[in-house]
Short mmCIF file of C-alpha atoms in Angstrom, two decimals:
data_model
loop_
_atom_site.label_atom_id
_atom_site.label_comp_id
_atom_site.label_asym_id
_atom_site.label_seq_id
_atom_site.Cartn_x
_atom_site.Cartn_y
_atom_site.Cartn_z
CA MET A 3 -2.90 -9.78 -23.45
CA ARG A 4 -0.64 -12.02 -21.37
CA ILE A 5 0.79 -10.36 -18.28
CA ALA A 6 3.35 -11.90 -15.92
CA LEU A 7 3.56 -10.55 -12.35
CA VAL A 8 6.83 -11.60 -10.70
CA CYS A 9 7.77 -11.48 -7.01
CA THR A 10 10.84 -13.38 -5.78
CA ASP A 11 10.34 -12.50 -2.11
CA ARG A 12 9.98 -15.87 -0.39
CA GLN A 13 7.81 -14.28 2.33
CA VAL A 14 5.08 -13.40 -0.18
CA VAL A 15 2.31 -15.96 -0.57
CA PHE A 16 -0.08 -14.61 -3.18
CA ALA A 17 -3.14 -16.54 -1.99
CA ASP A 18 -2.71 -15.39 1.64
CA PRO A 19 -4.06 -11.83 2.20
CA ARG A 20 -1.78 -11.44 5.21
CA ARG A 21 1.33 -12.29 3.19
CA CYS A 22 0.62 -10.64 -0.14
CA PRO A 23 1.11 -6.89 -0.77
CA SER A 24 -2.16 -5.15 -1.56
CA ARG A 25 -0.64 -3.55 -4.66
CA LEU A 26 0.41 -6.89 -6.17
CA ARG A 27 -2.97 -8.50 -5.57
CA GLY A 28 -4.87 -5.41 -6.71
CA MET A 29 -3.02 -5.31 -10.03
CA ALA A 30 -3.58 -9.00 -10.70
CA GLU A 31 -7.31 -8.85 -9.94
CA ALA A 32 -7.85 -5.71 -12.04
CA PHE A 33 -6.04 -7.20 -15.04
CA LEU A 34 -8.11 -10.36 -14.67
CA ARG A 35 -11.40 -8.43 -14.52
CA ALA A 36 -10.34 -6.56 -17.68
CA GLY A 37 -10.08 -9.89 -19.52
CA HIS A 38 -6.30 -10.29 -19.64
CA ASP A 39 -4.45 -13.59 -19.25
CA VAL A 40 -2.67 -13.13 -15.90
CA HIS A 41 0.20 -15.27 -14.63
CA VAL A 42 1.64 -14.73 -11.15
CA MET A 43 5.17 -16.07 -10.56
CA ALA A 44 6.10 -16.03 -6.89
CA ALA A 45 8.57 -17.73 -4.59
CA GLY A 46 7.33 -19.78 -1.67
CA PRO A 47 4.36 -22.15 -1.51
CA GLN A 48 1.42 -20.97 -3.58
CA ALA A 49 -2.23 -21.90 -3.64
CA ALA A 50 -4.65 -21.70 -6.55
CA VAL A 51 -6.52 -18.43 -7.05
CA GLU A 52 -9.68 -18.51 -9.17
CA GLY A 53 -9.09 -17.25 -12.70
CA LEU A 54 -5.35 -16.71 -12.25
CA THR A 55 -2.43 -18.91 -13.14
CA VAL A 56 -0.15 -18.95 -10.09
CA ARG A 57 3.28 -20.43 -10.82
CA GLU A 58 5.59 -21.32 -7.95
CA VAL A 59 9.19 -20.25 -8.49
CA ARG A 60 11.43 -22.77 -6.75
CA LEU A 61 14.03 -21.68 -4.23
CA PRO A 62 16.78 -20.67 -4.50
CA VAL A 63 15.52 -18.53 -7.37
CA THR A 64 17.70 -18.32 -10.50
CA SER A 65 17.31 -16.33 -13.69
CA ARG A 66 17.22 -19.64 -15.58
CA GLU A 67 14.23 -20.73 -13.48
CA VAL A 68 12.36 -17.49 -14.17
CA ASP A 69 13.30 -17.68 -17.86
CA TRP A 70 11.78 -21.17 -18.03
CA HIS A 71 8.50 -19.78 -16.69
CA PHE A 72 8.63 -16.95 -19.22
CA ALA A 73 9.12 -19.52 -22.00
CA GLN A 74 5.97 -21.35 -20.86
CA VAL A 75 3.89 -18.18 -20.63
CA THR A 76 5.40 -15.94 -23.39
CA PRO A 77 4.12 -12.76 -21.72
CA ASP A 78 3.54 -9.49 -23.56
CA LEU A 79 4.49 -7.56 -20.42
CA VAL A 80 6.37 -8.38 -17.20
CA ILE A 81 5.80 -6.48 -13.96
CA GLU A 82 8.29 -7.37 -11.23
CA ARG A 83 8.05 -6.21 -7.63
CA TYR A 84 11.48 -4.95 -6.58
CA VAL A 85 13.01 -7.14 -3.86
CA PRO A 86 16.40 -6.02 -2.48
CA GLY A 87 19.16 -8.34 -3.63
CA ARG A 88 17.06 -10.19 -6.23
CA VAL A 89 17.57 -9.47 -9.94
CA GLU A 90 16.57 -12.82 -11.44
CA GLY A 91 13.36 -11.54 -13.02
CA VAL A 92 15.08 -8.49 -14.49
CA GLU A 93 17.88 -10.66 -15.91
CA ALA A 94 15.44 -13.14 -17.45
CA ALA A 95 13.29 -10.39 -18.97
CA ALA A 96 16.36 -8.68 -20.45
CA GLU A 97 17.59 -11.93 -21.97
CA ALA A 98 14.17 -12.61 -23.51
CA ARG A 99 13.76 -8.95 -24.57
CA LEU A 100 10.43 -8.65 -22.78
CA PRO A 101 8.99 -5.26 -21.80
CA LEU A 102 9.62 -5.01 -18.03
CA LEU A 103 8.19 -2.70 -15.38
CA LEU A 104 10.03 -2.70 -12.04
CA ASP A 105 7.56 -1.81 -9.27
CA VAL A 106 9.37 -0.06 -6.39
CA ALA A 107 7.58 0.28 -3.03
CA PRO A 108 7.94 3.42 -0.84
CA GLU A 109 9.83 1.51 1.87
CA HIS A 110 12.61 0.80 -0.62
CA LEU A 111 13.14 4.49 -1.42
CA THR A 112 14.32 5.64 2.01
CA GLY A 113 18.01 5.56 1.04
CA GLU A 114 18.82 2.28 2.76
CA HIS A 115 18.63 0.27 -0.48
CA ASP A 116 20.01 2.87 -2.91
CA GLU A 117 23.14 0.93 -3.88
CA ASP A 118 21.28 -2.31 -4.58
CA LEU A 119 18.40 -0.49 -6.26
CA LEU A 120 20.80 1.35 -8.56
CA ARG A 121 22.38 -1.94 -9.67
CA THR A 122 18.93 -3.28 -10.49
CA LEU A 123 17.96 -0.10 -12.32
CA VAL A 124 21.14 -0.25 -14.40
CA LEU A 125 20.24 -3.78 -15.45
CA ALA A 126 16.60 -2.86 -16.14
CA GLY A 127 17.69 0.22 -18.07
CA THR A 128 20.00 -1.51 -20.54
CA PRO A 129 18.81 -1.34 -24.16
CA SER A 130 18.02 -5.05 -24.20
CA ALA A 131 15.84 -4.86 -21.08
CA LEU A 132 13.13 -2.53 -22.47
CA GLY A 133 12.65 -1.45 -18.86
CA GLY A 134 10.64 1.13 -16.99
CA ALA A 135 9.90 1.71 -13.32
CA LEU A 136 6.68 2.18 -11.36
CA VAL A 137 6.20 4.05 -8.09
CA SER A 138 3.10 5.02 -6.13
CA SER A 139 3.57 8.81 -5.76
CA GLU A 140 5.16 11.84 -7.40
CA GLN A 141 7.38 12.20 -4.33
CA ASP A 142 8.76 8.69 -4.84
CA ALA A 143 9.10 9.33 -8.58
CA ALA A 144 11.28 12.36 -7.88
CA ARG A 145 13.53 10.28 -5.61
CA LEU A 146 13.84 7.47 -8.15
CA ARG A 147 14.55 9.84 -11.05
CA VAL A 148 17.44 11.35 -9.08
CA LEU A 149 18.82 7.85 -8.50
CA ALA A 150 18.16 6.44 -11.97
CA GLY A 151 18.99 9.52 -14.04
CA PRO A 152 18.38 8.78 -17.74
CA LEU A 153 18.58 4.99 -17.29
CA LEU A 154 14.87 4.33 -17.66
CA ALA A 155 11.45 5.96 -17.64
CA VAL A 156 9.66 6.33 -14.31
CA ASN A 157 5.86 6.36 -14.16
CA VAL A 158 3.52 7.02 -11.24
CA VAL A 159 0.80 4.42 -10.77
CA GLU A 160 -0.81 5.31 -7.48
CA ASP A 161 -1.97 2.78 -4.98
CA ALA A 162 -5.66 2.00 -5.17
CA VAL A 163 -8.36 0.17 -3.26
CA ARG A 164 -9.59 -3.31 -4.11
CA PRO A 165 -13.38 -3.76 -4.41
CA ALA A 166 -13.57 -5.47 -1.01
CA GLY A 167 -12.23 -2.29 0.59
CA PHE A 168 -15.55 -0.51 0.02
CA ASP A 169 -17.73 -3.20 1.60
CA ALA A 170 -19.13 -2.84 5.09
CA PRO A 171 -17.75 -5.65 7.26
CA ALA A 172 -20.04 -8.60 7.94
CA ALA A 173 -21.57 -8.53 11.42
CA THR A 174 -19.95 -11.85 12.31
CA LEU A 175 -16.48 -10.60 11.33
CA ALA A 176 -16.98 -7.33 13.21
CA ALA A 177 -17.96 -9.31 16.31
CA GLN A 178 -14.95 -11.60 15.96
CA VAL A 179 -12.57 -8.63 15.68
CA ALA A 180 -14.14 -6.91 18.69
CA THR A 181 -13.82 -10.09 20.76
CA ARG A 182 -10.25 -10.76 19.65
CA LEU A 183 -9.13 -7.19 20.44
CA ARG A 184 -11.26 -6.92 23.59
CA LEU A 185 -13.11 -3.86 22.37
CA TYR A 186 -16.09 -2.97 24.54
CA ASP A 187 -19.42 -1.33 23.67
CA GLY A 188 -19.63 2.36 24.53
CA GLU A 189 -15.87 2.86 24.38
CA MET A 190 -14.53 5.69 22.21
CA ARG A 191 -11.69 4.58 19.93
CA ILE A 192 -9.25 6.20 17.50
CA ALA A 193 -7.45 4.06 14.91
CA TYR A 194 -3.96 4.58 13.59
CA LEU A 195 -3.15 3.00 10.22
CA GLY A 196 0.43 2.91 8.96
CA PRO A 197 3.98 1.98 9.94
CA LEU A 198 5.07 2.25 13.57
CA THR A 199 8.20 4.36 13.21
CA ARG A 200 9.41 7.59 14.77
CA GLU A 201 8.96 9.32 11.43
CA SER A 202 5.43 8.06 10.77
CA GLY A 203 3.68 10.29 13.31
CA VAL A 204 2.37 7.52 15.58
CA LEU A 205 4.15 8.97 18.64
CA ASP A 206 2.75 12.43 17.84
CA LEU A 207 -0.72 10.88 17.74
CA LEU A 208 -0.33 9.37 21.21
CA ARG A 209 0.81 12.73 22.63
CA ALA A 210 -2.18 14.42 20.96
CA VAL A 211 -4.67 11.91 22.38
CA ALA A 212 -3.16 12.33 25.85
CA GLY A 213 -4.13 16.01 25.71
CA LEU A 214 -7.79 15.44 24.82
CA GLY A 215 -10.23 16.52 27.50
CA HIS A 216 -12.16 13.25 27.52
CA ASP A 217 -12.68 11.18 30.64
CA PRO A 218 -11.87 8.43 30.04
CA LEU A 219 -9.49 9.09 27.17
CA PRO A 220 -10.21 7.29 23.88
CA ARG A 221 -8.55 3.95 23.25
CA VAL A 222 -5.94 4.05 20.48
CA VAL A 223 -5.97 1.07 18.10
CA LEU A 224 -2.67 0.74 16.24
CA ILE A 225 -2.88 -1.10 12.91
CA GLY A 226 0.62 -1.73 11.58
CA ASP A 227 4.05 -2.62 12.90
CA GLY A 228 7.55 -1.22 13.04
CA ALA A 229 10.61 -0.31 15.06
CA ALA A 230 8.78 2.23 17.29
CA ARG A 231 6.36 -0.36 18.67
CA ASN A 232 7.98 -0.46 22.11
CA GLU A 233 8.28 3.34 22.22
CA ALA A 234 4.55 3.56 21.55
CA LEU A 235 3.88 1.16 24.42
CA ALA A 236 6.11 3.13 26.79
CA LEU A 237 4.53 6.45 25.80
CA SER A 238 1.00 5.12 26.27
CA PHE A 239 1.95 3.83 29.73
CA GLU A 240 3.49 7.20 30.61
CA HIS A 241 0.30 9.07 29.67
CA GLY A 242 -2.18 6.49 30.95
CA LEU A 243 -3.54 5.68 27.49
CA LYS A 244 -5.40 2.51 26.58
CA LEU A 245 -3.58 0.99 23.63
CA THR A 246 -4.43 -1.97 21.39
CA LEU A 247 -1.70 -3.34 19.13
CA CYS A 248 -3.12 -5.16 16.10
CA GLY A 249 0.05 -5.65 14.06
CA ARG A 250 -0.40 -5.92 10.32
CA VAL A 251 -4.00 -6.69 9.39
CA ALA A 252 -5.16 -8.60 6.31
CA GLU A 253 -7.05 -6.44 3.82
CA ASP A 254 -10.11 -8.64 4.16
CA GLU A 255 -10.32 -7.72 7.87
CA LEU A 256 -9.17 -4.10 7.68
CA ALA A 257 -12.63 -2.54 7.35
CA ALA A 258 -13.80 -4.39 10.47
CA HIS A 259 -10.90 -2.87 12.43
CA LEU A 260 -11.43 0.64 11.05
CA ASN A 261 -15.21 0.59 11.52
CA ALA A 262 -14.71 -0.18 15.21
CA CYS A 263 -13.20 3.31 15.62
CA ALA A 264 -14.72 6.79 15.52
CA CYS A 265 -11.97 8.19 13.30
CA VAL A 266 -8.61 7.25 11.79
CA VAL A 267 -5.18 8.87 11.77
CA THR A 268 -2.93 7.66 8.95
CA GLY A 269 0.85 7.47 9.15
CA GLU A 270 3.59 8.68 6.86
CA GLY A 271 6.12 6.53 5.05
CA ALA A 272 3.81 4.01 3.38
CA GLY A 273 2.62 6.10 0.45
CA PRO A 274 -1.03 7.09 0.01
CA LEU A 275 -2.50 3.61 0.53
CA PRO A 276 -3.38 3.96 4.26
CA LEU A 277 -5.28 7.18 3.51
CA LEU A 278 -7.13 5.59 0.60
CA GLN A 279 -8.05 2.51 2.65
CA ALA A 280 -9.38 4.61 5.53
CA MET A 281 -11.38 6.82 3.17
CA ALA A 282 -12.81 3.76 1.37
CA ALA A 283 -14.04 2.50 4.75
CA ALA A 284 -16.01 5.78 5.12
CA ARG A 285 -13.99 6.90 8.13
CA ALA A 286 -13.24 10.49 9.07
CA VAL A 287 -9.47 10.76 8.61
CA VAL A 288 -6.66 12.94 9.93
CA CYS A 289 -3.50 12.84 7.80
CA ALA A 290 -0.28 14.74 7.18
CA ASP A 291 -0.58 17.72 4.85
CA THR A 292 1.60 16.50 1.99
CA PRO A 293 1.07 17.21 -1.74
CA GLU A 294 -0.19 13.67 -2.45
CA HIS A 295 -2.54 13.64 0.58
CA ARG A 296 -3.85 17.12 -0.27
CA ARG A 297 -4.70 16.01 -3.81
CA ILE A 298 -6.41 12.80 -2.67
CA ALA A 299 -8.35 14.61 0.08
CA ARG A 300 -9.33 17.41 -2.34
CA GLY A 301 -7.61 20.11 -0.30
CA GLY A 302 -9.12 18.96 2.99
CA ASP A 303 -12.74 18.33 1.98
CA ASP A 304 -12.43 14.56 2.48
CA ALA A 305 -9.89 14.44 5.34
CA ARG A 306 -8.43 16.75 7.95
CA LEU A 307 -4.93 17.81 6.87
CA VAL A 308 -2.38 18.69 9.56
CA ALA A 309 1.25 19.77 9.41
CA PRO A 310 3.55 16.75 9.87
CA GLY A 311 4.78 16.52 13.45
CA ASP A 312 2.35 19.15 14.77
CA VAL A 313 0.92 17.55 17.92
CA GLN A 314 -1.41 20.47 18.63
CA ALA A 315 -2.87 20.34 15.12
CA ILE A 316 -3.52 16.60 15.46
CA HIS A 317 -5.15 17.24 18.86
CA ASP A 318 -7.41 19.98 17.44
CA ALA A 319 -8.46 17.90 14.42
CA LEU A 320 -9.34 14.90 16.60
CA ALA A 321 -11.23 17.07 19.08
CA GLU A 322 -13.28 18.56 16.23
CA LEU A 323 -14.17 15.18 14.72
CA LEU A 324 -15.02 13.54 18.05
CA ALA A 325 -17.22 16.49 19.06
CA ALA A 326 -19.28 16.33 15.84
CA PRO A 327 -19.87 12.66 14.93
CA GLU A 328 -22.58 13.45 12.36
CA ALA A 329 -20.31 15.84 10.46
CA ALA A 330 -17.50 13.27 10.68
CA ALA A 331 -19.82 10.63 9.23
CA ARG A 332 -20.73 12.91 6.31
CA MET A 333 -17.06 13.55 5.60
CA GLY A 334 -16.40 9.80 5.66
CA ALA A 335 -19.25 9.14 3.23
CA ARG A 336 -17.93 11.80 0.81
CA ALA A 337 -14.46 10.33 1.06
CA ARG A 338 -15.66 6.83 0.20
CA GLU A 339 -17.46 7.99 -2.93
CA HIS A 340 -14.45 10.03 -4.05
CA VAL A 341 -12.13 7.03 -3.71
CA ARG A 342 -14.66 4.77 -5.43
CA ALA A 343 -14.80 7.17 -8.38
CA SER A 344 -11.09 7.90 -8.76
CA PHE A 345 -8.85 5.41 -6.96
CA THR A 346 -9.73 1.87 -8.00
CA TRP A 347 -7.32 -0.60 -9.57
CA GLU A 348 -9.38 -0.63 -12.78
CA ALA A 349 -8.49 3.02 -13.42
CA GLN A 350 -4.86 2.63 -12.40
CA SER A 351 -4.28 -0.57 -14.38
CA GLU A 352 -5.27 1.16 -17.63
CA ARG A 353 -2.56 3.79 -17.09
CA LEU A 354 -0.06 1.10 -16.15
CA LEU A 355 -0.68 -0.92 -19.30
CA ALA A 356 -0.46 2.16 -21.52
CA PHE A 357 2.99 2.91 -20.07
CA GLY A 358 4.15 -0.70 -20.30
CA LEU A 359 2.97 -1.18 -23.86
CA GLY A 360 4.78 2.02 -24.80
CA LEU A 361 8.07 0.28 -23.97
CA GLY A 362 7.34 -2.37 -26.56
CA GLU A 363 6.25 0.25 -29.11
CA ARG A 364 9.57 2.04 -28.71
CA GLU A 365 11.39 -1.25 -29.37
CA ARG A 366 9.40 -1.89 -32.55
CA ALA A 367 10.09 1.67 -33.72
CA VAL A 368 13.82 1.07 -33.33
#
């Protein structure tokens, strides 16, 4: 089966782990391992990736340009990552009557992009477009269904972990990360993984750590970026916390960052991926008690669930994990095996293809 993955965001470089969304790369690799003919069409300079055909879409992107690539590939299915303001892939797929899945990330379902997203959904939902939409959680699906109405089918294909996410980091990489971040032996550390926003819970985490009875207090390692970065710095200074800002970390280095910490707190607003990545790294995790987190963590067996915004609950969960490192390690090991069994891209890609192929079946039935 020939599958075209389209992303017209000029900031995305497929071959660069730091500049390629994990979801896009995970899909491509899983399709490839399943024996499909995979073509990635992306804006910006691209480098070769073993086994994949990576086609550079010239800038400025036009629907004619994308249509030319479709003519060369003749895909059976197109999956386009939604980029605000860009409809070229949707237009080209509609013109060629190709089954199209529009993949919408959680950050584009906050309300800020609703007007643009609706225009794109209208185009994808026209009879000639054979379109459907993908999201990573039931919560996001509910939001998109309210926006899209009967325009097109919405399917949940959860985020998943790439095979490299389960590997223990090489000793040389772990040493490089420790040196780069100035992490010292014998120091207790807590990682935060997710967006740095007021809504994500990162500020609640800092307040919770400030109340721990440790002397010295654990260092907090923030993995991610966002508008609350300076607020986090100011709050850590106010409470005398040691803070390390990592920014966004490439997937290939993420395990080395997480393994340098005793436990991980994951943020809200980025879907379930941060939780899955932390669990795959065999870390003891504290996360918000949401329906999707509760299901992934099996009701709390594989992660500590706390009420969103409850500083005391975060404090108590961290205190429990830090006081019992052996129990925390056992929880992390269980979590890794659960994610390995249920949340890989191989499993998710099968569901995705079944949904996408159903679009084409409906067209043939008509």
